Amino acid sequence: MHKRLFTPGPTEVRAGILKELATPQVHHRSPEFSSLYAEIQPKLQQLLYTKAPVLLFTSSSTGAMESAVTNLVAKRCLNLVNGAFSKRWHEIAVGNGVPCDAFSIAWDRAIKPEMVDEQLATGKYDAVTLVMNETSTGLVNPVKEIAKVVDRYPDVFLLIDAVSGMAGVKIETDLWNLDFVLAGVQKAFALPAGFAVAAVSERALARAEAVPPRSYYFSLPAMYKSHKKNQTPSTPSIPHMYALNAQLSDMLEEGLDERFARHEQMAKIVQAWAKKHFDIFPEEGHWSPTLTCVKNTGEIDVAGLIRSLADDYNLRIANGYGDLKGKTFRIAHMGDTQIDEAEGLLKAIETILNL
Ligand SMILES: *Cc1c(COP(=O)(O)O)cnc(C)c1O
């Protein structure tokens, strides 16, 4: 029996979208492929409020994170760390021999614009990595406000991991002057894992040409060269592209503002529920619109709850991430999840825990 996913990645994929993955294959050097590529592009640009190219990665989000730091750091990178995925981005930079420093704060605190200002004032950096929505802690960082600070340093590029935010919250790429905004599609896009997208600014593409190559598969100049011909340098996951194309059409049909409002609404419901029965892990004012990390103040058996939900209700939520296992649990309210479905999940939890 299928367990309906309320996990913050992968998320539940609708049956109609799963069918798209079974579209008969076309050859990746055929005109049919280029038409598919060309069809996807303007929809992604619309979703990301950008005129910049949105490149397609046949990899999970981690590959696109690797692409950002290997291609776009000429001098030194500042990695802002307040959760598991921002920590990973630092590790990716270190692992690739990219000069970098981590600026780390407590995982329940948001990165504040002043902190970034203070770091950039040292003049050491020409790139900053920031995770918009920390899926490990359900925390949203103030990207727009931080982008304003970064704007005051003309040589510094802002690289954003928007993995569990993109397609769930509004990201105004061009207006905020973001240089690289990436996301894997298995979170708020509600597609199967294994594919990622990233908007790359004009100046970022120019710097990537000048930086000595550190990567072959994730080379932005190579990807951009193919992009201009509606192609990818190597064979991409064509099934994902069919599914992405259909899903983007459905999102635009729902209406982006409506989609974002639905996420906000579900967040409010789950947050109110979490406050009533437990608490919420990150500091107030920075709760994620796409997932809630519930603080286990009632000392419930989290693993037991997850098991009961799966065995008795065919519903799956996520335990806390890493050290937060047992101390928190995470409920995703993103992707194509509807309000009544989120409410149904909360009811099931109440029944199991006698709340
Ligand atoms: C899930 C996630 C990642 C890693 O994604 P993979 O697709 O597993 O590589 C990175 N950053 C954030 C914020 C995530 O939520």
Coordinates of C-alpha atoms and ligand atoms in Angstrom, one line a residue:
M1 CA 0.0 0.0 0.0
H2 CA 1.3 3.4 -1.0
K3 CA 2.1 5.7 2.0
R4 CA 1.0 9.3 1.1
L5 CA 4.0 11.5 1.6
F6 CA 4.0 14.5 3.9
T7 CA 7.8 14.4 4.1
P8 CA 9.8 17.5 3.1
G9 CA 11.2 15.8 0.2
P10 CA 10.5 13.7 -1.7
T11 CA 6.9 14.9 -1.7
E12 CA 3.7 13.3 -3.0
V13 CA 3.5 13.2 -6.8
R14 CA 0.0 13.2 -8.4
A15 CA -0.9 10.2 -10.6
G16 CA -1.3 12.3 -13.7
I17 CA 2.2 13.6 -13.4
L18 CA 3.6 10.1 -12.8
K19 CA 2.0 9.2 -16.1
E20 CA 4.0 11.9 -17.9
L21 CA 7.2 10.1 -16.9
A22 CA 6.1 7.2 -19.1
T23 CA 5.9 9.3 -22.2
P24 CA 7.7 7.4 -25.1
Q25 CA 11.3 8.6 -25.3
V26 CA 12.5 11.0 -27.9
H27 CA 16.2 11.3 -28.9
H28 CA 18.0 14.0 -27.1
R29 CA 19.5 15.4 -30.3
S30 CA 16.2 15.5 -32.1
P31 CA 14.0 18.5 -32.9
E32 CA 11.3 17.0 -30.7
F33 CA 13.6 17.3 -27.7
S34 CA 14.6 20.9 -28.5
S35 CA 10.9 21.8 -28.7
L36 CA 10.3 20.2 -25.3
Y37 CA 13.3 22.1 -23.9
A38 CA 12.1 25.4 -25.4
E39 CA 8.6 24.8 -24.0
I40 CA 9.8 24.4 -20.4
Q41 CA 12.1 27.5 -20.4
P42 CA 9.6 30.4 -20.4
K43 CA 7.5 28.6 -17.8
L44 CA 10.5 28.3 -15.5
Q45 CA 11.3 31.9 -16.1
Q46 CA 7.8 32.9 -15.2
L47 CA 7.9 30.9 -12.0
L48 CA 11.2 32.5 -11.0
Y49 CA 10.3 36.1 -12.1
T50 CA 13.4 36.2 -14.3
K51 CA 14.7 36.8 -17.8
A52 CA 17.8 34.9 -17.1
P53 CA 18.3 31.4 -18.4
V54 CA 17.1 28.6 -16.2
L55 CA 19.5 25.6 -16.6
L56 CA 18.4 22.0 -16.2
F57 CA 20.5 19.5 -14.2
T58 CA 20.1 15.8 -14.3
S59 CA 21.1 15.4 -10.7
S60 CA 19.5 16.0 -7.3
S61 CA 19.9 19.5 -5.8
T62 CA 23.3 18.7 -4.4
G63 CA 24.7 18.6 -8.0
A64 CA 23.3 22.1 -8.6
M65 CA 24.8 23.3 -5.3
E66 CA 28.2 21.9 -6.4
S67 CA 27.8 23.6 -9.8
A68 CA 27.3 27.0 -8.1
V69 CA 30.4 27.0 -5.9
T70 CA 32.7 25.3 -8.5
N71 CA 31.8 27.8 -11.3
L72 CA 31.1 31.1 -9.5
V73 CA 33.8 31.6 -6.9
A74 CA 36.9 33.4 -8.3
K75 CA 38.3 34.7 -5.0
R76 CA 36.6 33.2 -1.8
C77 CA 33.2 32.1 -0.8
L78 CA 31.3 32.9 2.4
N79 CA 29.0 30.0 3.4
L80 CA 26.2 31.1 5.7
V81 CA 25.4 28.1 7.9
N82 CA 22.4 27.6 10.1
G83 CA 21.2 24.1 9.3
A84 CA 22.1 20.8 7.7
F85 CA 21.9 21.9 4.0
S86 CA 23.8 25.2 4.4
K87 CA 26.4 23.1 6.2
R88 CA 26.4 20.7 3.3
W89 CA 27.1 23.6 0.9
H90 CA 30.2 24.5 2.9
E91 CA 31.3 20.9 2.7
I92 CA 30.8 20.8 -1.0
A93 CA 33.0 23.9 -1.4
V94 CA 35.7 22.4 0.8
G95 CA 35.4 19.1 -1.0
N96 CA 36.0 20.7 -4.3
G97 CA 38.9 22.8 -3.1
V98 CA 37.0 26.1 -3.4
P99 CA 38.5 28.7 -1.1
C100 CA 35.7 29.3 1.5
D101 CA 34.8 30.1 5.1
A102 CA 31.7 29.0 7.0
F103 CA 29.9 31.6 9.1
S104 CA 27.9 29.4 11.5
I105 CA 25.1 30.3 14.0
A106 CA 22.6 28.2 16.0
W107 CA 20.2 26.2 13.9
D108 CA 17.1 27.7 15.4
R109 CA 18.2 31.2 14.4
A110 CA 17.8 33.0 11.1
I111 CA 20.8 34.6 9.3
K112 CA 20.3 38.4 9.7
P113 CA 21.3 41.0 7.1
E114 CA 23.7 42.7 9.6
M115 CA 25.6 39.5 10.0
V116 CA 26.2 39.2 6.3
D117 CA 27.1 42.9 6.1
E118 CA 29.8 42.4 8.8
Q119 CA 31.3 39.4 7.0
L120 CA 31.3 41.1 3.6
A121 CA 32.9 44.2 4.9
T122 CA 36.1 42.2 5.4
G123 CA 36.5 42.4 1.6
K124 CA 37.6 38.7 1.5
Y125 CA 34.6 37.4 -0.5
D126 CA 33.2 37.4 -4.0
A127 CA 30.4 35.0 -3.4
V128 CA 27.9 34.1 -0.6
T129 CA 25.9 30.9 -0.3
L130 CA 22.5 31.1 1.5
V131 CA 19.8 28.5 2.0
M132 CA 16.4 30.1 1.7
N133 CA 14.4 27.5 3.4
E134 CA 16.3 25.2 5.8
T135 CA 14.5 21.9 5.3
S136 CA 16.3 20.4 8.3
T137 CA 14.8 22.9 10.7
G138 CA 11.8 24.5 9.0
L139 CA 13.4 27.9 9.0
V140 CA 13.2 30.5 6.3
N141 CA 16.0 33.0 6.0
P142 CA 15.3 36.6 5.0
V143 CA 16.6 36.3 1.4
K144 CA 15.2 39.6 0.1
E145 CA 16.7 41.6 3.0
I146 CA 20.1 39.8 2.7
A147 CA 20.1 40.4 -1.0
K148 CA 19.8 44.1 -0.4
V149 CA 23.0 44.0 1.7
V150 CA 24.8 41.9 -0.9
D151 CA 23.8 44.5 -3.5
R152 CA 26.0 47.0 -1.8
Y153 CA 29.0 44.9 -2.6
P154 CA 29.1 44.9 -6.4
D155 CA 31.7 42.1 -6.8
V156 CA 29.9 39.7 -4.5
F157 CA 27.5 37.2 -6.0
L158 CA 24.6 35.8 -4.1
L159 CA 23.9 32.1 -4.5
I160 CA 20.7 30.7 -3.2
D161 CA 19.6 27.2 -2.4
A162 CA 15.8 27.5 -2.8
V163 CA 15.3 23.7 -2.8
S164 CA 12.2 23.4 -0.6
G165 CA 11.0 26.9 -1.3
M166 CA 10.9 27.2 -5.1
A167 CA 7.4 26.6 -6.5
G168 CA 6.0 27.1 -3.1
V169 CA 7.0 30.7 -2.3
K170 CA 7.5 33.7 -4.5
I171 CA 11.1 34.3 -5.5
E172 CA 11.7 37.5 -7.5
T173 CA 15.1 36.5 -9.0
D174 CA 15.7 39.6 -11.1
L175 CA 14.2 42.2 -8.7
W176 CA 16.3 40.8 -5.8
N177 CA 19.4 40.6 -8.0
L178 CA 20.1 36.9 -7.3
D179 CA 22.9 35.3 -9.3
F180 CA 22.2 31.7 -8.9
V181 CA 18.9 30.2 -7.6
L182 CA 18.6 26.4 -7.5
A183 CA 16.1 23.8 -6.5
G184 CA 15.7 20.1 -6.9
V185 CA 12.2 19.1 -8.2
Q186 CA 11.3 16.6 -5.5
K187 CA 10.2 19.2 -2.9
A188 CA 7.7 22.0 -3.7
F189 CA 7.6 21.1 -7.4
A190 CA 6.1 17.8 -6.4
L191 CA 8.0 15.7 -8.9
P192 CA 10.2 12.6 -8.4
A193 CA 13.8 13.1 -7.3
G194 CA 16.7 13.2 -9.6
F195 CA 16.4 16.6 -11.4
A196 CA 17.2 20.2 -10.6
V197 CA 16.9 23.6 -12.1
A198 CA 18.8 26.9 -11.5
A199 CA 18.4 30.4 -12.8
V200 CA 21.8 31.9 -13.5
S201 CA 22.4 35.6 -14.0
E202 CA 24.1 37.2 -16.9
R203 CA 27.1 38.3 -14.8
A204 CA 27.3 34.8 -13.2
L205 CA 27.6 33.2 -16.7
A206 CA 30.3 35.7 -17.5
R207 CA 32.3 34.9 -14.4
A208 CA 31.9 31.2 -15.0
E209 CA 33.7 31.7 -18.3
A210 CA 36.6 33.4 -16.5
V211 CA 37.0 31.0 -13.5
P212 CA 39.4 28.1 -14.2
P213 CA 37.2 25.0 -14.6
R214 CA 36.8 22.9 -11.5
S215 CA 34.0 20.7 -12.9
Y216 CA 33.1 18.9 -16.1
Y217 CA 29.6 17.5 -15.6
F218 CA 28.4 20.7 -13.9
S219 CA 30.2 23.2 -16.1
L220 CA 28.0 26.3 -16.4
P221 CA 29.7 27.5 -19.6
A222 CA 29.1 24.1 -21.2
M223 CA 25.5 24.0 -20.0
Y224 CA 24.9 27.5 -21.2
K225 CA 26.4 26.8 -24.7
S226 CA 24.0 23.9 -25.1
H227 CA 21.1 25.9 -23.6
K228 CA 21.3 28.4 -26.4
K229 CA 20.5 25.5 -28.8
N230 CA 17.7 24.2 -26.5
Q231 CA 20.0 21.3 -25.6
T232 CA 21.9 19.8 -22.7
P233 CA 25.6 18.8 -22.9
S234 CA 24.9 15.2 -21.9
T235 CA 21.8 13.0 -22.1
P236 CA 19.3 14.4 -19.5
S237 CA 16.5 12.6 -17.7
I238 CA 14.0 13.1 -20.5
P239 CA 11.1 11.6 -18.4
H240 CA 11.7 14.3 -15.8
M241 CA 11.4 17.0 -18.5
Y242 CA 8.0 15.7 -19.6
A243 CA 6.8 15.7 -16.0
L244 CA 8.3 19.1 -15.3
N245 CA 6.7 20.6 -18.4
A246 CA 3.2 19.3 -17.4
Q247 CA 3.6 20.3 -13.8
L248 CA 4.7 23.8 -14.7
S249 CA 1.6 24.1 -16.9
D250 CA -0.6 23.0 -14.0
M251 CA 1.1 25.4 -11.7
L252 CA 0.5 28.3 -14.1
E253 CA -3.1 27.2 -14.5
E254 CA -3.6 27.2 -10.7
G255 CA -2.0 30.7 -10.7
L256 CA 1.3 31.4 -9.0
D257 CA -0.2 33.8 -6.5
E258 CA -2.9 31.2 -5.7
R259 CA -0.3 28.5 -5.3
F260 CA 1.8 30.6 -3.0
A261 CA -1.3 31.6 -1.0
R262 CA -2.3 28.0 -0.6
H263 CA 1.2 27.2 0.9
E264 CA 0.8 30.2 3.3
Q265 CA -2.6 29.0 4.3
M266 CA -1.5 25.5 5.0
A267 CA 1.5 26.8 6.9
K268 CA -0.8 28.9 9.1
I269 CA -2.9 25.9 9.9
V270 CA 0.0 23.6 10.7
Q271 CA 1.8 26.2 12.7
A272 CA -1.3 27.0 14.8
W273 CA -1.7 23.3 15.4
A274 CA 1.9 22.9 16.4
K275 CA 1.8 25.8 18.8
K276 CA -1.4 24.4 20.4
H277 CA -0.1 20.9 21.0
F278 CA 3.7 21.4 21.0
D279 CA 6.1 24.2 19.9
I280 CA 7.9 25.2 16.7
F281 CA 11.7 24.7 16.5
P282 CA 13.0 27.9 14.8
E283 CA 12.6 31.4 16.2
E284 CA 9.3 33.1 15.5
G285 CA 9.1 35.3 12.4
H286 CA 11.2 32.8 10.5
W287 CA 8.8 29.8 10.2
S288 CA 8.8 28.2 6.8
P289 CA 5.8 28.4 4.6
T290 CA 6.5 25.0 3.1
L291 CA 7.2 22.8 6.1
T292 CA 6.9 22.9 9.9
C293 CA 9.5 21.5 12.2
V294 CA 7.6 20.7 15.4
K295 CA 9.5 20.8 18.7
N296 CA 8.7 17.7 20.7
T297 CA 7.8 19.5 23.9
G298 CA 5.4 16.7 24.9
E299 CA 8.2 14.1 24.8
I300 CA 6.2 11.8 22.6
D301 CA 7.7 8.8 20.9
V302 CA 8.4 10.3 17.5
A303 CA 9.5 7.1 15.9
G304 CA 6.3 5.4 17.2
L305 CA 4.1 8.2 15.8
I306 CA 5.7 7.9 12.4
R307 CA 5.2 4.1 12.5
S308 CA 1.5 4.4 13.5
L309 CA 0.8 7.0 10.8
A310 CA 2.4 4.7 8.2
D311 CA 0.9 1.4 9.4
D312 CA -2.6 2.5 10.3
Y313 CA -3.2 5.5 8.0
N314 CA -0.7 5.1 5.1
L315 CA 0.7 8.6 5.8
R316 CA 4.3 9.4 6.1
I317 CA 5.9 12.4 7.9
A318 CA 9.6 12.9 8.7
N319 CA 11.5 12.6 11.9
G320 CA 13.9 15.4 13.0
Y321 CA 17.0 15.8 10.9
G322 CA 20.3 14.4 12.3
D323 CA 20.8 15.4 16.0
L324 CA 17.2 16.7 16.0
K325 CA 15.8 13.2 15.6
G326 CA 13.3 12.4 18.3
K327 CA 13.5 16.0 19.5
T328 CA 11.5 17.3 16.5
F329 CA 9.4 16.0 13.7
R330 CA 8.7 17.6 10.3
I331 CA 5.5 18.0 8.4
A332 CA 5.6 19.2 4.8
H333 CA 2.8 21.4 3.5
M334 CA 4.2 21.9 0.0
G335 CA 3.8 20.9 -3.6
D336 CA 0.4 19.8 -4.6
T337 CA -0.9 19.1 -1.1
Q338 CA -4.3 20.6 -0.5
I339 CA -5.6 22.2 2.7
D340 CA -8.0 19.4 3.5
E341 CA -5.3 16.8 3.1
A342 CA -3.0 18.7 5.6
E343 CA -6.0 18.9 8.0
G344 CA -6.6 15.2 7.6
L345 CA -3.0 14.4 8.6
L346 CA -3.3 16.6 11.7
K347 CA -6.5 14.8 12.7
A348 CA -4.8 11.4 12.3
I349 CA -1.9 12.6 14.5
E350 CA -4.4 13.8 17.1
T351 CA -6.1 10.4 17.1
I352 CA -2.9 8.5 17.5
L353 CA -1.6 10.7 20.3
N354 CA -5.0 11.3 22.0
L355 CA -4.6 15.0 21.7
Ligands
LIG1 C1 16.6 18.4 0.0 C2 17.5 19.6 0.1 C3 18.8 19.5 -0.4 C4 19.5 18.3 -1.0 O1 18.8 17.8 -2.0 P1 19.1 16.5 -2.8 O2 18.1 16.7 -3.9 O3 18.9 15.4 -1.9 O4 20.5 16.6 -3.3 C5 19.5 20.7 -0.4 N1 19.1 21.8 0.2 C6 17.8 21.9 0.7 C7 17.4 23.1 1.3 C8 17.0 20.7 0.7 O5 15.8 20.8 1.2

